[in-house]
MMTF fields as JSON, N, C-alpha, C and O atoms, coordinates in Angstrom:
{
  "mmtfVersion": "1.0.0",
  "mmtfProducer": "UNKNOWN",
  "numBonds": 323,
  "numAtoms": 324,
  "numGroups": 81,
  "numChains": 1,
  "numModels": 1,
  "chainsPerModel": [1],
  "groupsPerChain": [81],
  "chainIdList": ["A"],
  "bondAtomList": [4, 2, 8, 6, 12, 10, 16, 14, 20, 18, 24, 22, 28, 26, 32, 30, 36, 34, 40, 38, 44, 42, 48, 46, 52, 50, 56, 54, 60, 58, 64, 62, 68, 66, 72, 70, 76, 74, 80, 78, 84, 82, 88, 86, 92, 90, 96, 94, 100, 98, 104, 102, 108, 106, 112, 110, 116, 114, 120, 118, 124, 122, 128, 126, 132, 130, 136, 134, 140, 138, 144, 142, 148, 146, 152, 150, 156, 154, 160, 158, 164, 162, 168, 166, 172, 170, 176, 174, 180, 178, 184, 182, 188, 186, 192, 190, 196, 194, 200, 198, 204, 202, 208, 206, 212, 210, 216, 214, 220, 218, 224, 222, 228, 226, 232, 230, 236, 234, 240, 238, 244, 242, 248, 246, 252, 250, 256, 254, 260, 258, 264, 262, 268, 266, 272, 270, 276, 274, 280, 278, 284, 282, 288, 286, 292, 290, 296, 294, 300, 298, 304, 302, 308, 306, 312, 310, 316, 314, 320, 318],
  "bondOrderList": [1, 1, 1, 1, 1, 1, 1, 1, 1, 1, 1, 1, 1, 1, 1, 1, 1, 1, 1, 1, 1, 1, 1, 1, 1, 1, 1, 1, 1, 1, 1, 1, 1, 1, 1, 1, 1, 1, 1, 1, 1, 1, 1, 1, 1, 1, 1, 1, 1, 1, 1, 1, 1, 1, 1, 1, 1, 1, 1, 1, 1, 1, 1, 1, 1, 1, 1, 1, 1, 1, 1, 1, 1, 1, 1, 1, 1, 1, 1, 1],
  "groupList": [{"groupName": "UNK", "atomNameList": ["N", "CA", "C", "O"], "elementList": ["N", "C", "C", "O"], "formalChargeList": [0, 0, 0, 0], "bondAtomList": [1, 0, 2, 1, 3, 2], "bondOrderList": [1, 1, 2], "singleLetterCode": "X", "chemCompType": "L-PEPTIDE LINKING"}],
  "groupTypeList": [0, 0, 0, 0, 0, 0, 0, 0, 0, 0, 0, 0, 0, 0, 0, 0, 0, 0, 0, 0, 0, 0, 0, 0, 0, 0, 0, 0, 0, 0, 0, 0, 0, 0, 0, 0, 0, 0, 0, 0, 0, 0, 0, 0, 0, 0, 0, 0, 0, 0, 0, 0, 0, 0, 0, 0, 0, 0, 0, 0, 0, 0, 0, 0, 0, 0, 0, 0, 0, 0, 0, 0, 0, 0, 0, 0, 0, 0, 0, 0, 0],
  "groupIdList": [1, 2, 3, 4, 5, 6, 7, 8, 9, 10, 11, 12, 13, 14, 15, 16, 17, 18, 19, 20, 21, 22, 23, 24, 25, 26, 27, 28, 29, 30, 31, 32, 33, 34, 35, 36, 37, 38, 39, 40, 41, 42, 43, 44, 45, 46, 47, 48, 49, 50, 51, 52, 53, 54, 55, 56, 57, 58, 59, 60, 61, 62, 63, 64, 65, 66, 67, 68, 69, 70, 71, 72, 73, 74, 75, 76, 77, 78, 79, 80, 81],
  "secStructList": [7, 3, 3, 3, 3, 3, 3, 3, 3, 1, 1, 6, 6, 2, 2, 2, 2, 2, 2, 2, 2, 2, 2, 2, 2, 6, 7, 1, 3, 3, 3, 3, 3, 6, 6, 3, 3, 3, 3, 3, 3, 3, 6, 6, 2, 2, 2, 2, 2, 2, 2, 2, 2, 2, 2, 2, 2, 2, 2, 2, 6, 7, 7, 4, 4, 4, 3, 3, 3, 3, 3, 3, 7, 7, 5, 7, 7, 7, 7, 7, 7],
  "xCoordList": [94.683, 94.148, 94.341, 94.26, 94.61, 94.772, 93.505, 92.478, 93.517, 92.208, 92.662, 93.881, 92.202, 92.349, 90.995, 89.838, 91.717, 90.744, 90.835, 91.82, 89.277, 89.864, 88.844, 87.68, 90.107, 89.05, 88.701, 89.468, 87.591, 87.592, 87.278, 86.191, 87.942, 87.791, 87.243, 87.668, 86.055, 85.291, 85.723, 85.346, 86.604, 86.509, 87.808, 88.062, 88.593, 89.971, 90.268, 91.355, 88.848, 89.084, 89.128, 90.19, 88.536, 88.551, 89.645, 90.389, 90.149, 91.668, 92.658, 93.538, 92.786, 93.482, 93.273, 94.275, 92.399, 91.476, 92.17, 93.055, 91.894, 92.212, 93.64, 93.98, 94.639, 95.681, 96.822, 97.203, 96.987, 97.465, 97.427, 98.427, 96.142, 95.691, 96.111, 96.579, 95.857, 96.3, 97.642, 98.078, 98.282, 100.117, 100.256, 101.193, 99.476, 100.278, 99.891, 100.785, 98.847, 98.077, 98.958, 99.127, 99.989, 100.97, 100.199, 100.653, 99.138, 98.504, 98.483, 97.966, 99.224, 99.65, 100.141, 100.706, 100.128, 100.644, 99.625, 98.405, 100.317, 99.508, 99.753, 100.683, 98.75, 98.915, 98.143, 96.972, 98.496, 97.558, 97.504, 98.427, 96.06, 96.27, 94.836, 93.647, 95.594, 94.468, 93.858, 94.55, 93.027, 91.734, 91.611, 90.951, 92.274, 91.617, 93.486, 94.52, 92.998, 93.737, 93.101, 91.894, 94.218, 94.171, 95.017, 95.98, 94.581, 95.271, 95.368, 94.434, 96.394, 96.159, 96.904, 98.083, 95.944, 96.052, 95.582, 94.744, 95.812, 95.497, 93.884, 93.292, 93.521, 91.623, 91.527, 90.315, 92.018, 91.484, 91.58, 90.98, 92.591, 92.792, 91.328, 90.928, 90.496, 89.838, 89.175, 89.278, 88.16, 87.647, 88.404, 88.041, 89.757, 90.12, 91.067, 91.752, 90.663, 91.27, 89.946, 90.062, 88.718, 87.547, 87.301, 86.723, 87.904, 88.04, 88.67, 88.047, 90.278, 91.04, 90.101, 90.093, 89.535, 89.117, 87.786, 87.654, 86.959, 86.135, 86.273, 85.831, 87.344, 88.188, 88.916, 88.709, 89.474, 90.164, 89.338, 89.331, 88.003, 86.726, 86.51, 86.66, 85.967, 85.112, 85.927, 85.319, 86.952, 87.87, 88.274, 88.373, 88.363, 88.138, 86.93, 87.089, 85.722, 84.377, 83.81, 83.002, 84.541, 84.099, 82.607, 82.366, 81.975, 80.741, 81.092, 81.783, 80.43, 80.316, 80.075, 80.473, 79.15, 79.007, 80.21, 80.15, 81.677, 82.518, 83.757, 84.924, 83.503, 84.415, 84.145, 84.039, 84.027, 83.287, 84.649, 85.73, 84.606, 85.27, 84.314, 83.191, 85.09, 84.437, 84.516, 83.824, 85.534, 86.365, 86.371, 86.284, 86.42, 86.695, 87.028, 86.241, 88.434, 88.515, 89.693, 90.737, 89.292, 89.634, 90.819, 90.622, 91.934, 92.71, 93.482, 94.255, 92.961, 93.162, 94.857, 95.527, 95.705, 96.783, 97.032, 96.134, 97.789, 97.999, 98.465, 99.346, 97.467, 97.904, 99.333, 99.748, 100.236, 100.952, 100.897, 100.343, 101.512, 101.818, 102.994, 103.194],
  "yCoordList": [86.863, 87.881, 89.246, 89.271, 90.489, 91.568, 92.235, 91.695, 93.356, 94.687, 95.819, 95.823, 96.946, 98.146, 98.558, 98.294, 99.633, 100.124, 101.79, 102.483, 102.175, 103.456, 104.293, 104.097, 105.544, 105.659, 107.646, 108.442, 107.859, 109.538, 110.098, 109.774, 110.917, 112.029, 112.934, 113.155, 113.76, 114.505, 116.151, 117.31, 115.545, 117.36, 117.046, 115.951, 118.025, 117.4, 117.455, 117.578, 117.318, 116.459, 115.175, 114.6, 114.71, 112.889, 112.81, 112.34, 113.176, 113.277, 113.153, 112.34, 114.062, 114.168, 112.966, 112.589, 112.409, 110.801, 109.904, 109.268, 109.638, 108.58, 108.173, 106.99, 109.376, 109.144, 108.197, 107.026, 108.976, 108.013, 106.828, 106.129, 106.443, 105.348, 104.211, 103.21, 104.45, 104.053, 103.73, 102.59, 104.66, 104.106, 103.58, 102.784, 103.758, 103.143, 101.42, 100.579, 101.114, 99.257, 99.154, 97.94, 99.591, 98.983, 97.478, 96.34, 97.959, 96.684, 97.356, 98.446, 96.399, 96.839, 97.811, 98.54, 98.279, 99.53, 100.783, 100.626, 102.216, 102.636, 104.551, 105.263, 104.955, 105.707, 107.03, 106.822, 108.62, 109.318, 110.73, 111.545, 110.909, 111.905, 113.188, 113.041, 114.562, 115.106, 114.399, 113.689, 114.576, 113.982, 112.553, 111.972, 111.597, 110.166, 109.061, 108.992, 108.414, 107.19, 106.268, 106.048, 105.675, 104.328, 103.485, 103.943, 102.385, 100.966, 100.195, 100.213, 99.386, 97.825, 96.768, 96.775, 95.9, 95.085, 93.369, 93.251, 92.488, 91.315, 91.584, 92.278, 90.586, 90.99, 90.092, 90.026, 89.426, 88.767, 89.916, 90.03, 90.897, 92.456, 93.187, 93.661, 93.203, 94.047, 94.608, 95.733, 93.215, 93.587, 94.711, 95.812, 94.007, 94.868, 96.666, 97.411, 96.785, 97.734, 99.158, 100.356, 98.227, 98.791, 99.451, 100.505, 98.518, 98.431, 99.739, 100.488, 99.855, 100.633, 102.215, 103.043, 102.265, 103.649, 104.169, 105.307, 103.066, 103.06, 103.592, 104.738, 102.743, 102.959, 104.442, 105.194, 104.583, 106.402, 107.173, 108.116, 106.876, 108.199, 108.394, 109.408, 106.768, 107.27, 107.581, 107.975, 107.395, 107.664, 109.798, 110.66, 109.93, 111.217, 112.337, 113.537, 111.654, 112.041, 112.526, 113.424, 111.586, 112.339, 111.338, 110.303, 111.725, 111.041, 110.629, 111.106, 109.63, 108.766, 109.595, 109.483, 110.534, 111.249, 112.178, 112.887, 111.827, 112.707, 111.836, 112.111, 111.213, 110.088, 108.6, 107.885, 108.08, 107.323, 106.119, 106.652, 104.559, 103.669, 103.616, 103.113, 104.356, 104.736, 103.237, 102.964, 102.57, 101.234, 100.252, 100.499, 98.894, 98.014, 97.092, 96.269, 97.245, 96.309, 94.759, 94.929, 93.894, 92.743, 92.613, 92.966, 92.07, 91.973, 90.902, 90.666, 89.907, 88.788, 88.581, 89.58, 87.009, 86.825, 86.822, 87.431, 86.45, 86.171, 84.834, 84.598, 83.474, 82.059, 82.05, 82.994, 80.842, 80.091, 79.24, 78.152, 79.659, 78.564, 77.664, 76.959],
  "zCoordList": [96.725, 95.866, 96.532, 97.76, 95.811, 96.14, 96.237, 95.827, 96.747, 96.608, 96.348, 96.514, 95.965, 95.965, 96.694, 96.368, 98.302, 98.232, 98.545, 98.795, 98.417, 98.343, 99.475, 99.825, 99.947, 101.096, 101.422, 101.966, 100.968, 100.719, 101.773, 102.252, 102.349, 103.534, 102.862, 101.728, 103.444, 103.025, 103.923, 103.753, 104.818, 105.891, 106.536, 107.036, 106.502, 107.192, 108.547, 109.113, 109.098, 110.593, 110.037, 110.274, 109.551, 108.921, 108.649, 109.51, 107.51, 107.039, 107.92, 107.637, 109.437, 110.42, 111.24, 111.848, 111.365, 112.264, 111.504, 112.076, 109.916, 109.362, 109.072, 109.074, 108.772, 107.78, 109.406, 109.413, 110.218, 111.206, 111.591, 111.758, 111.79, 111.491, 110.807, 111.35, 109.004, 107.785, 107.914, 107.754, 108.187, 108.119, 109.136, 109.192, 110.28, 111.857, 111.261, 111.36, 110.804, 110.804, 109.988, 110.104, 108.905, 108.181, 107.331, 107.218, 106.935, 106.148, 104.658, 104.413, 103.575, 102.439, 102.004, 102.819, 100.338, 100.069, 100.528, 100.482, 101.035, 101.024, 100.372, 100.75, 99.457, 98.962, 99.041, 99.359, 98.809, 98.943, 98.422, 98.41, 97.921, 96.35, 96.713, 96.429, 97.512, 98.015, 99.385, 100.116, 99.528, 100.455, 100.26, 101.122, 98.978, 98.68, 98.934, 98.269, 100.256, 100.565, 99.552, 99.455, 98.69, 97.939, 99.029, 99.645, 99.144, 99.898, 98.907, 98.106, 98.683, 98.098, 99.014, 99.37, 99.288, 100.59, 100.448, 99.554, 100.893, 100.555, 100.986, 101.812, 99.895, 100.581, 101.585, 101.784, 102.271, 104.036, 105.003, 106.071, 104.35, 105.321, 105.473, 106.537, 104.078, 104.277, 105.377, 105.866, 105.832, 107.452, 108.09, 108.504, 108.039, 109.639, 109.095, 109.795, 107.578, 107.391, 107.618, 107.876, 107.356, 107.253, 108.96, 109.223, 109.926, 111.242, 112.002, 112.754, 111.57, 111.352, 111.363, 112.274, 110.355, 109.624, 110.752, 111.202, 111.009, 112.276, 112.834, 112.913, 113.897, 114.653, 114.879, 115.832, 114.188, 114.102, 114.101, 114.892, 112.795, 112.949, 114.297, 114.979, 114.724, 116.144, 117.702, 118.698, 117.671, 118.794, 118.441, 119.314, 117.398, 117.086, 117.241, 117.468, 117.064, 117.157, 115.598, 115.36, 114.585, 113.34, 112.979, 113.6, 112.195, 111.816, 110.498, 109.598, 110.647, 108.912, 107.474, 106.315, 108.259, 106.805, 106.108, 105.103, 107.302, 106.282, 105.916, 106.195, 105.535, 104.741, 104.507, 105.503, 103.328, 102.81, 102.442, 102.193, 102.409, 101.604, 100.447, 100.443, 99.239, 97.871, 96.742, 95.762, 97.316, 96.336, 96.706, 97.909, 96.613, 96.402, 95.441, 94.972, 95.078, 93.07, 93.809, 94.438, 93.583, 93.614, 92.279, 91.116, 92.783, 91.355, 91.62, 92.548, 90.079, 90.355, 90.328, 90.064, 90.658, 90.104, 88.882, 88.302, 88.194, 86.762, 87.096, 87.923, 86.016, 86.369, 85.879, 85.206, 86.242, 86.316, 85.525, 85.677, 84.503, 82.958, 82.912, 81.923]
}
């Protein structure tokens, strides 16, 4: 199963922390519109994409309150007829 997720930088120190990050883990597609990273990624990724974003804030010194994972949409397969 897939996910979409989505991930909003609020101050572009976050923006500058996260977006490196995002492309360096090379986990799924990844897209970006303004301030808002969309991912779509297998959902067993999620954990460690959530990890990732952590990861970059806090090695940067940014705080939680400036960028948020806003999404999570699950999208199913289409069965096999």
């Amino acid at each position: 199963m897939k996910a979409i997720v989505h991930i909003e930088a609020y101050t572009m120190s976050a923006y500058r922390a996260i977006r490196p990050a995002l492309v360096n883990s090379n986990v799924g597609y990844l897209g970006v519109s303004g301030m808002v990273f969309s991912a779509t990624i297998d959902s067993r990724d999620y954990a460690y994409l959530v990890d990732v974003v952590k990861n970059a804030a806090q090695s940067a010194g940014i705080h939680h309150s400036e960028y948020a994972i806003i999404t999570l949409q699950n999208i199913s397969q289409p069965s096999k007829n």
